[in-house]
Coordinates of N, CA, C and O in Angstrom, one line a residue:
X1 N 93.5 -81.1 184.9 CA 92.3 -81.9 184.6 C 92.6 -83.3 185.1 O 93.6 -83.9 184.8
X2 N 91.5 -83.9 186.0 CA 91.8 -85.5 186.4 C 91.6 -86.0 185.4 O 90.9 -85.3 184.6
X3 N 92.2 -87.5 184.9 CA 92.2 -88.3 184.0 C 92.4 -89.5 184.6 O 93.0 -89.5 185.7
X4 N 91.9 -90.7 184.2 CA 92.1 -92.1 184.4 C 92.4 -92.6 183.2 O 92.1 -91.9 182.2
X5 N 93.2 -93.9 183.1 CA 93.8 -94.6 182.2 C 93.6 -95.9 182.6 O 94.2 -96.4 183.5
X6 N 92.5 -96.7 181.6 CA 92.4 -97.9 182.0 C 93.0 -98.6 180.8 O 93.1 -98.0 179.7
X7 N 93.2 -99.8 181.0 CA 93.6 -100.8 179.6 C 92.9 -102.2 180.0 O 93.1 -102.7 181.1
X8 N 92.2 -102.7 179.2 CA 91.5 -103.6 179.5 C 91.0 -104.6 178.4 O 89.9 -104.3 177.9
X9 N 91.8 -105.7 177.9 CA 91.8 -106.2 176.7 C 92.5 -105.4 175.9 O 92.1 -105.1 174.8
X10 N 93.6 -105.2 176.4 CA 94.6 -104.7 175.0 C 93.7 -103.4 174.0 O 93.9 -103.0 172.8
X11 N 92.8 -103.0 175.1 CA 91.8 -101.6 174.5 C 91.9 -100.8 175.7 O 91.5 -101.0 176.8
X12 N 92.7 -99.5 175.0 CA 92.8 -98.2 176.1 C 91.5 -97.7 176.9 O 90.6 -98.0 176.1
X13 N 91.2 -97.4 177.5 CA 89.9 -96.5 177.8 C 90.6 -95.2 178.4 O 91.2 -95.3 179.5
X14 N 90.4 -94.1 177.8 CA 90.6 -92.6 178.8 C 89.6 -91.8 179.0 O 88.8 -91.4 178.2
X15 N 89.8 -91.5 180.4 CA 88.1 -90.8 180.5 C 88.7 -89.3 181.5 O 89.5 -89.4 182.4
X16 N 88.3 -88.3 181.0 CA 88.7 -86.9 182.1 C 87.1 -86.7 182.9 O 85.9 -87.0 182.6
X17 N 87.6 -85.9 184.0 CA 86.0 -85.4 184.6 C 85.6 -84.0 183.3 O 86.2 -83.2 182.6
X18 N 84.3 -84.3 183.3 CA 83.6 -83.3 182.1 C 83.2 -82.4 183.0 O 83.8 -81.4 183.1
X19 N 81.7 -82.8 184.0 CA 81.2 -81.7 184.9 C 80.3 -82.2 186.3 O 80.3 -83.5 186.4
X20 N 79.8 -81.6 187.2 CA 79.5 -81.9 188.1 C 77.8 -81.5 188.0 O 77.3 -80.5 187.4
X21 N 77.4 -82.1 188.6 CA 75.2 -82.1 188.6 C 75.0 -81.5 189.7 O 75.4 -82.3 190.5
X22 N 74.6 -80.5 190.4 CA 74.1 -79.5 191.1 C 72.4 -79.6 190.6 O 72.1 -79.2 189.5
X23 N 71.5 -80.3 191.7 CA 69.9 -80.4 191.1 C 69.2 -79.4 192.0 O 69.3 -79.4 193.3
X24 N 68.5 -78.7 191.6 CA 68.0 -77.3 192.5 C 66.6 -77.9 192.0 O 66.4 -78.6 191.0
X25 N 65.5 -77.6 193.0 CA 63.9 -77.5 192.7 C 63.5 -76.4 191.9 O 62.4 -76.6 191.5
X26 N 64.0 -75.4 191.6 CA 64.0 -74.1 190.3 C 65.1 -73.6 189.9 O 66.1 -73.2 190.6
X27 N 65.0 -73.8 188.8 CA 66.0 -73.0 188.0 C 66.9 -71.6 188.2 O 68.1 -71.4 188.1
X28 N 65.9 -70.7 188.3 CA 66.2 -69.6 188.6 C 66.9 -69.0 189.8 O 68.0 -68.4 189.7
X29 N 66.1 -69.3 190.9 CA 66.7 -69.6 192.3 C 67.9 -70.1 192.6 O 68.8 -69.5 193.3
X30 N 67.9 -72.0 191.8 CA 69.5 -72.0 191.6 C 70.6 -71.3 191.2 O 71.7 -71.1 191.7
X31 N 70.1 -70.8 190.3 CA 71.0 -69.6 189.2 C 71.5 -68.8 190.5 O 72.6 -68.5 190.8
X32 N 70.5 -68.5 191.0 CA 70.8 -67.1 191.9 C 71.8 -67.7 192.9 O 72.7 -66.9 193.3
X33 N 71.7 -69.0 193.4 CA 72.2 -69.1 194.4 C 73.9 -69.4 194.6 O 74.7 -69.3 195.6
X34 N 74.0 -70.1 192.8 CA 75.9 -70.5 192.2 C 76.1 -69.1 191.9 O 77.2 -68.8 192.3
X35 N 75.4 -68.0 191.4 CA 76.1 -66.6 191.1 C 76.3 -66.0 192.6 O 77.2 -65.2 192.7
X36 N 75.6 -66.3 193.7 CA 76.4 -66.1 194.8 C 77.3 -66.1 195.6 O 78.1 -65.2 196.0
X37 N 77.1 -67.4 195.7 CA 78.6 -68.5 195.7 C 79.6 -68.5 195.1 O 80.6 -68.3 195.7
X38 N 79.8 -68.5 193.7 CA 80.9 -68.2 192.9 C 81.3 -66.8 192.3 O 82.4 -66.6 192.0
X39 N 80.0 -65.7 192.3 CA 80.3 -64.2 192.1 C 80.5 -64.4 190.1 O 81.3 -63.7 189.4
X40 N 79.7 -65.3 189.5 CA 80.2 -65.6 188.3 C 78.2 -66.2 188.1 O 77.6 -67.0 188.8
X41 N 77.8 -65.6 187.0 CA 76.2 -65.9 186.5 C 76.1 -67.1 185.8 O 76.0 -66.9 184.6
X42 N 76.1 -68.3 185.9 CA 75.7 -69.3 184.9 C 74.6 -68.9 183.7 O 73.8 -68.0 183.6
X43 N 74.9 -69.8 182.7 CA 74.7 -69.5 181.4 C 73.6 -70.2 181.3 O 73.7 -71.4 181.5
X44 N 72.5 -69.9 180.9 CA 71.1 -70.8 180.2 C 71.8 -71.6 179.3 O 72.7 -71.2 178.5
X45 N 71.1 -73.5 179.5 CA 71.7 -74.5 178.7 C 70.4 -75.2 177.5 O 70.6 -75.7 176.4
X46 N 69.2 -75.0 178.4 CA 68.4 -75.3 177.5 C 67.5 -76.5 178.4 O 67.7 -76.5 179.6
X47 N 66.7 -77.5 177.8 CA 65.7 -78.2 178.1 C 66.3 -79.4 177.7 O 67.0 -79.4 176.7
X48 N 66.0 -80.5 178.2 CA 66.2 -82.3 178.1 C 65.6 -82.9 177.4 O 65.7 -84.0 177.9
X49 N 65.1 -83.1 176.5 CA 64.0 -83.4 175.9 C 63.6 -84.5 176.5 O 64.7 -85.1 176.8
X50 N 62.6 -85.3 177.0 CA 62.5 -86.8 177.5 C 62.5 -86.9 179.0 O 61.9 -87.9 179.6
X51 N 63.3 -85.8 179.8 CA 63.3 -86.0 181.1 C 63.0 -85.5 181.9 O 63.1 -85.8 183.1
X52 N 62.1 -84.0 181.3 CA 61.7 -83.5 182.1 C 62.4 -82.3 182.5 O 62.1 -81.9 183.7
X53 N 63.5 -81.4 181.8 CA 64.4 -81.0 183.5 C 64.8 -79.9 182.0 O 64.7 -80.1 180.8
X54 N 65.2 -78.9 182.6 CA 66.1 -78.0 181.9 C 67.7 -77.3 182.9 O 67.7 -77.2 184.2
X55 N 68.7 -77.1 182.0 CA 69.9 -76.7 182.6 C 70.4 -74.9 182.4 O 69.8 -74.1 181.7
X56 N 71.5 -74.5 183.1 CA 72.3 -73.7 182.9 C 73.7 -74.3 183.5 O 73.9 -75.4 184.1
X57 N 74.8 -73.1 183.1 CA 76.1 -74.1 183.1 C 76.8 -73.2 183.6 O 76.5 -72.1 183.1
X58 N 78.3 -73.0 184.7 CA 79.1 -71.8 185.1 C 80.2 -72.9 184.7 O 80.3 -74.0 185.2
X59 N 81.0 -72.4 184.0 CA 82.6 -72.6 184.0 C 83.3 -72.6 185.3 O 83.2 -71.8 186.2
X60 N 84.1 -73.6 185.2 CA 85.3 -74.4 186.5 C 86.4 -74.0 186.1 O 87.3 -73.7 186.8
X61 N 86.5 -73.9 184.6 CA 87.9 -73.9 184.3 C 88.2 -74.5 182.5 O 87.3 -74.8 181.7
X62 N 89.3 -74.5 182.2 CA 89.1 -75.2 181.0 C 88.6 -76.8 181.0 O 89.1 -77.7 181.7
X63 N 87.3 -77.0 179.9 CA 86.4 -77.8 179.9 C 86.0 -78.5 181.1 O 85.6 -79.7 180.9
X64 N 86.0 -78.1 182.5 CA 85.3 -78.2 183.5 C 84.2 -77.8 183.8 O 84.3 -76.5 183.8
X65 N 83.1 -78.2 184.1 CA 81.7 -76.5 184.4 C 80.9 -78.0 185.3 O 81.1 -79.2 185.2
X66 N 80.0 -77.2 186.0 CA 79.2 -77.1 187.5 C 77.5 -76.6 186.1 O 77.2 -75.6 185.3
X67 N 77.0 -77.7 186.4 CA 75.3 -78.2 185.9 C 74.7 -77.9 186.2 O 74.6 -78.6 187.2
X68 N 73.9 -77.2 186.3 CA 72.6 -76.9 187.0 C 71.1 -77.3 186.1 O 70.6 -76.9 185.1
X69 N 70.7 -78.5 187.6 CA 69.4 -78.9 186.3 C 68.3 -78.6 187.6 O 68.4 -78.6 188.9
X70 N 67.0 -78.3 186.8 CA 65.9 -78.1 187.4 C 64.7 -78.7 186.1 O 64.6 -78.8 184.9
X71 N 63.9 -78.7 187.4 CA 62.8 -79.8 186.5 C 62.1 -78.4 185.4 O 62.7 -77.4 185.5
X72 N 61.0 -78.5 184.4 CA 60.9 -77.9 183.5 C 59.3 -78.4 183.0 O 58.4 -77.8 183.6
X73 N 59.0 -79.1 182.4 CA 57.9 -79.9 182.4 C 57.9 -81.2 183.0 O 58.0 -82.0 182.0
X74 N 57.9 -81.6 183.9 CA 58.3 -83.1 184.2 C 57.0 -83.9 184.6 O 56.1 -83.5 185.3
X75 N 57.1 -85.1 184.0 CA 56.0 -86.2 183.8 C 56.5 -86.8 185.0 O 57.5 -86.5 185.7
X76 N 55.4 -88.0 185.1 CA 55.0 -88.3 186.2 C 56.3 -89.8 186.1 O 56.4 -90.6 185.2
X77 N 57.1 -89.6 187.4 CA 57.9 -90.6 186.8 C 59.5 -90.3 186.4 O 60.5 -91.0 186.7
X78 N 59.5 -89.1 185.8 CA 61.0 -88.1 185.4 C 61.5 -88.1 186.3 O 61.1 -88.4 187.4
X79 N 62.9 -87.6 185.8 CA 64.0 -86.6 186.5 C 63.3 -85.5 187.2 O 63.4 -85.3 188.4
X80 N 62.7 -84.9 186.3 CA 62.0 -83.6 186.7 C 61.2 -83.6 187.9 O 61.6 -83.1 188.9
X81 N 60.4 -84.1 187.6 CA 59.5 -84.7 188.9 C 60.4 -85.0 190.4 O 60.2 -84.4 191.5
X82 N 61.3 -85.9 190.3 CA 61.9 -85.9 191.3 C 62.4 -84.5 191.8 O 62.2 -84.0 192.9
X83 N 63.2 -83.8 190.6 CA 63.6 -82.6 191.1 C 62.9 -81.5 191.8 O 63.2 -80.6 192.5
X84 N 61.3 -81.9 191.1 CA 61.0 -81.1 191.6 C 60.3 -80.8 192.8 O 59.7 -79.9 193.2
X85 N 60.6 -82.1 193.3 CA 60.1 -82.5 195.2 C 61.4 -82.6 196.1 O 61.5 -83.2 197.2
X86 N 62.5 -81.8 195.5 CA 63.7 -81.5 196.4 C 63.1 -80.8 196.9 O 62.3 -80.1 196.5
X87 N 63.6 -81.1 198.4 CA 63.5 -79.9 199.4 C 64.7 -78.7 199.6 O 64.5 -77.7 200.3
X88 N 65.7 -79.1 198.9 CA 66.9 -78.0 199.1 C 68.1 -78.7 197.5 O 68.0 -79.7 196.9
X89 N 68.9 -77.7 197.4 CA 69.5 -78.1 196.1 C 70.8 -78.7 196.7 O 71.2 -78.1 197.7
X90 N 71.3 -79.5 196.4 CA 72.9 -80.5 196.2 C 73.0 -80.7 194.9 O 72.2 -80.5 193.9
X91 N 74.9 -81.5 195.0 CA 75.8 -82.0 194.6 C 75.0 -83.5 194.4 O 74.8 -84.3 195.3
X92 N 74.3 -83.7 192.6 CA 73.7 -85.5 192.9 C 74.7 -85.9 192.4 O 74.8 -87.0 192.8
X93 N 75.8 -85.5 191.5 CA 76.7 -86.7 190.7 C 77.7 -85.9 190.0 O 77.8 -84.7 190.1
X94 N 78.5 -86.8 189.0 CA 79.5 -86.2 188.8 C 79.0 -87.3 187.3 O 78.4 -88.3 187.3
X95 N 79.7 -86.1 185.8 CA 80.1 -87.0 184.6 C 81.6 -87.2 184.4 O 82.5 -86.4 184.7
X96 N 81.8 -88.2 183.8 CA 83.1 -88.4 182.9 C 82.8 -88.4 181.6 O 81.8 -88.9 181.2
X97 N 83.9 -87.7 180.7 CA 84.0 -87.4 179.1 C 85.0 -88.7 178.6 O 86.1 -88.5 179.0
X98 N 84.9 -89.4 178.0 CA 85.3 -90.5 177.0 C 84.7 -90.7 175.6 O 83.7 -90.1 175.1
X99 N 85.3 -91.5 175.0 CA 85.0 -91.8 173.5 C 84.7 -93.7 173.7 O 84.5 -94.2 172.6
X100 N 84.8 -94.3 174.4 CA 84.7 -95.4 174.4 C 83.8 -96.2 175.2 O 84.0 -97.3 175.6
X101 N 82.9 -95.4 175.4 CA 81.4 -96.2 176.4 C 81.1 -97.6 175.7 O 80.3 -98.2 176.4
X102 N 81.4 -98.2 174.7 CA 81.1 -99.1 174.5 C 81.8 -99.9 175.3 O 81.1 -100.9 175.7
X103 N 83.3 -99.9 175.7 CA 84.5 -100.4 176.6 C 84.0 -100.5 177.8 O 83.9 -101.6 178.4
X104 N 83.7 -99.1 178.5 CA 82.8 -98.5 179.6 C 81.8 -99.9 180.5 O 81.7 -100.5 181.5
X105 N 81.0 -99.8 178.6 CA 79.8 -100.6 179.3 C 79.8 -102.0 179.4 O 78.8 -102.4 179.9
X106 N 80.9 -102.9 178.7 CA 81.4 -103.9 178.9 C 82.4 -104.4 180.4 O 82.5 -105.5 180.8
X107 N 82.9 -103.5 180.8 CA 83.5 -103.5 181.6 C 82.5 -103.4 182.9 O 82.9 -103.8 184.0
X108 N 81.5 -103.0 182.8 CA 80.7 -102.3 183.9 C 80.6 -103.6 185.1 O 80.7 -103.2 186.3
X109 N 80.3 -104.8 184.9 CA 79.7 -105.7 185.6 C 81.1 -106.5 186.2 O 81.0 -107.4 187.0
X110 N 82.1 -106.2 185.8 CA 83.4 -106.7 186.1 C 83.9 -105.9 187.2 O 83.3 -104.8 187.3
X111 N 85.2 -106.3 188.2 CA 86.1 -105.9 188.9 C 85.4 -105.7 190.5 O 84.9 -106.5 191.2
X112 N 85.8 -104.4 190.6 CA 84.7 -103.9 191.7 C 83.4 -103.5 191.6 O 82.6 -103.6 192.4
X113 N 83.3 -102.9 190.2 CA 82.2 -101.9 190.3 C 81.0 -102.9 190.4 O 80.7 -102.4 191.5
X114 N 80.2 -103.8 190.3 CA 79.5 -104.6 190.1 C 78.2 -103.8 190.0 O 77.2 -103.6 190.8
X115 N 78.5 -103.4 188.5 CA 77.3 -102.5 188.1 C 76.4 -103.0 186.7 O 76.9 -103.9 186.1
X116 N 75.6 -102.5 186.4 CA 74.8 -102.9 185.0 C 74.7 -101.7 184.2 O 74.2 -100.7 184.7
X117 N 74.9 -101.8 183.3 CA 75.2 -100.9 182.3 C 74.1 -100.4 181.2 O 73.6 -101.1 180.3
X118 N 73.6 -98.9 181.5 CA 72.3 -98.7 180.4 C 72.8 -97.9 179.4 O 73.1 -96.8 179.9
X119 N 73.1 -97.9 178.2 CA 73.5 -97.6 177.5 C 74.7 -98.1 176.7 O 75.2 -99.3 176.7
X120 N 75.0 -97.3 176.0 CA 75.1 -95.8 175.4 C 73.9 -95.7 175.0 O 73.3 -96.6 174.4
X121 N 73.2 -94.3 175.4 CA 72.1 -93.9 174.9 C 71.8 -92.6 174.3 O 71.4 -91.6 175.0
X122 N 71.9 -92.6 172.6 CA 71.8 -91.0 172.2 C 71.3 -90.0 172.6 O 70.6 -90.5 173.5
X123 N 71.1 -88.9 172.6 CA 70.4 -88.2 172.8 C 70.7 -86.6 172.1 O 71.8 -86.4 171.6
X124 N 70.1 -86.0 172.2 CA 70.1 -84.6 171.5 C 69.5 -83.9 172.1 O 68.5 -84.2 172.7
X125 N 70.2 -82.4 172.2 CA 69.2 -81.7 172.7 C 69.7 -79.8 171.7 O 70.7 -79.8 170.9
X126 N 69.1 -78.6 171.8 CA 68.8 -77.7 170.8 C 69.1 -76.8 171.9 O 68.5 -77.0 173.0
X127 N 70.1 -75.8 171.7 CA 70.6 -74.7 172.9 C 69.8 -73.7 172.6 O 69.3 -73.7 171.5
X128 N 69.4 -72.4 173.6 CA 68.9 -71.6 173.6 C 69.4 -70.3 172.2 O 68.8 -69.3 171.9
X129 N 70.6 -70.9 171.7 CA 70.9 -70.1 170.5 C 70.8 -71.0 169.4 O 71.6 -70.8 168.4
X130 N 70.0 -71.9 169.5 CA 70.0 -72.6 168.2 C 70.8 -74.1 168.0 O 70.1 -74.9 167.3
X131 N 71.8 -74.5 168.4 CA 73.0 -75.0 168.2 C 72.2 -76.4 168.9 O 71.6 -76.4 170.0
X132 N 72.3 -77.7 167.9 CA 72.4 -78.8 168.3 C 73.5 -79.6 168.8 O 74.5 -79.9 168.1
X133 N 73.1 -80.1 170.4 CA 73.7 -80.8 170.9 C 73.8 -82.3 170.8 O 72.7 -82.8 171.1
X134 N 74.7 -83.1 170.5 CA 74.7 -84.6 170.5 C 75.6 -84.9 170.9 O 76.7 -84.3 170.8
X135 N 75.3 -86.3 171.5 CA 76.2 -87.0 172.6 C 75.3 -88.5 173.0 O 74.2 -88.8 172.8
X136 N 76.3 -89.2 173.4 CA 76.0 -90.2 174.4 C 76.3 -90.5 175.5 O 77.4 -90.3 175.8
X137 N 75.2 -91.1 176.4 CA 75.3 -91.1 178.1 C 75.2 -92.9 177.9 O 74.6 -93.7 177.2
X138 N 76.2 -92.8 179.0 CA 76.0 -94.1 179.2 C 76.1 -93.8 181.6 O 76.8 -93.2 182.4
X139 N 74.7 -94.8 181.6 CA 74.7 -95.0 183.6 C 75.2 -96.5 183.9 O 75.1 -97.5 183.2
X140 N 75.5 -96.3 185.3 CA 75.8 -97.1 185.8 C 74.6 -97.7 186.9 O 73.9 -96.7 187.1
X141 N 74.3 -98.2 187.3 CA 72.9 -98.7 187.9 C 73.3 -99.9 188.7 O 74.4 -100.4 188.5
X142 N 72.4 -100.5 189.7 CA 72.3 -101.1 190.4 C 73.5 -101.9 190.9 O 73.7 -103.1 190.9
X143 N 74.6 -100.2 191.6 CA 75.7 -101.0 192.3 C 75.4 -99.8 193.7 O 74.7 -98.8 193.8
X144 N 76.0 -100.3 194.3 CA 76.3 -99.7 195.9 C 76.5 -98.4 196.4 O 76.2 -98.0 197.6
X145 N 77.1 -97.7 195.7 CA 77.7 -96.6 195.4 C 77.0 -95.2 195.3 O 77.6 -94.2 195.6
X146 N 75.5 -95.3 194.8 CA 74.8 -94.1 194.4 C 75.7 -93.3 193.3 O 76.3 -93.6 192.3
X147 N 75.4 -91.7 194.0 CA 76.0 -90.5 193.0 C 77.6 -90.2 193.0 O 78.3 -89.4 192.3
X148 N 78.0 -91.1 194.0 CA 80.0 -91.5 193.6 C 80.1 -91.7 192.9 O 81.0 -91.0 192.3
X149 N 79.4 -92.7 192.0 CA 79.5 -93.4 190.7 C 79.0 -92.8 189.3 O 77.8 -93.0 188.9
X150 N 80.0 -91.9 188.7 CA 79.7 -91.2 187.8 C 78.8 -91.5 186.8 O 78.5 -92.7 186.7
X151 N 78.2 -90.7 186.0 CA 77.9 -91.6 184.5 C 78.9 -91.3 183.4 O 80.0 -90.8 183.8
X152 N 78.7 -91.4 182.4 CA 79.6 -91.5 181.5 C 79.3 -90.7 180.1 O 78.3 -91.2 179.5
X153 N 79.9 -89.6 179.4 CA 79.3 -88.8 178.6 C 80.3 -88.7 177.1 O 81.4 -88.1 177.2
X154 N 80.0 -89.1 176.1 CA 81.0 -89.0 174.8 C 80.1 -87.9 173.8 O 79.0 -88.1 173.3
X155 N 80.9 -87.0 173.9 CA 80.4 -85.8 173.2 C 80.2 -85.7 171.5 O 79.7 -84.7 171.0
X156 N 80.8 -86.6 170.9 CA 81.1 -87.3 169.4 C 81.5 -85.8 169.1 O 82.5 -85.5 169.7
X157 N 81.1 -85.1 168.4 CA 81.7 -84.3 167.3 C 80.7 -82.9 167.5 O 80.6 -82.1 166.6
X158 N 80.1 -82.7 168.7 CA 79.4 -81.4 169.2 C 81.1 -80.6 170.0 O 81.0 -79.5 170.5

């Protein structure tokens, strides 16, 4: 598992890669097209609430896994919406797993990254078996970089 180790103000930050965003214009089709590719069926993940988009998920490895989001109901304006005017599916981004986005997002406008920081921003979402998900995302925004530049995801106690 990659890991970074930053120290910054005498406050640790450790962040591993969590998963990678694969955005397909359908769902299904996507599905079809990583169980191809990998010979392994991704798992239905459920719906976004707010953005428009719903996921499924194939395992990388221990706590590694490959995203698959497609739009779902998407408003004018969403995620969804964008997704859903792909013309072909990619690689948009990559997350990191940490517990310290608050460090993250202090840090964000410093060094090289010369980024602005949205978040930490709760969110929840309800798996297709029931099971509530909570977490916080924190993005990085208006630096140079695009989808190199991960976002940032603390899973609290899900």
């Amino acid at each position: 598992m990659a890991k970074c180790r930053q120290t910054r103000q005498d406050e640790a930050m450790s962040y591993e890669i969590d998963h990678f965003v694969w955005t397909v214009p359908d769902l299904e089709q996507g599905c079809a097209q990583i169980e191809s590719l990998f010979g392994a069926a991704p798992v239905r993940g459920g719906s976004h609430p707010g953005l428009g988009t719903c996921n499924a998920s194939l395992s990388l490895g221990h706590d590694l896994y490959l995203e698959i989001m497609a739009p779902e109901t998407p408003r004018p304006g969403s995620i969804g919406e964008r997704l859903a005017k792909l013309d072909a599916p990619g690689l948009a981004t990559w997350v990191i797993r940490g517990s310290n986005l608050d460090a993250l997002a202090a840090a964000a406008g410093k060094d090289d990254v010369e980024a602005v920081a949205l978040g930490p921003v709760p969110t929840k979402r309800v798996t297709p078996e029931g099971d509530l998900l909570s977490c916080e995302l924190l993005f990085l925004r208006q630096h140079k970089h695009g989808g190199l530049v991960p976002f940032a995801i603390d899973w609290q106690t899900t």
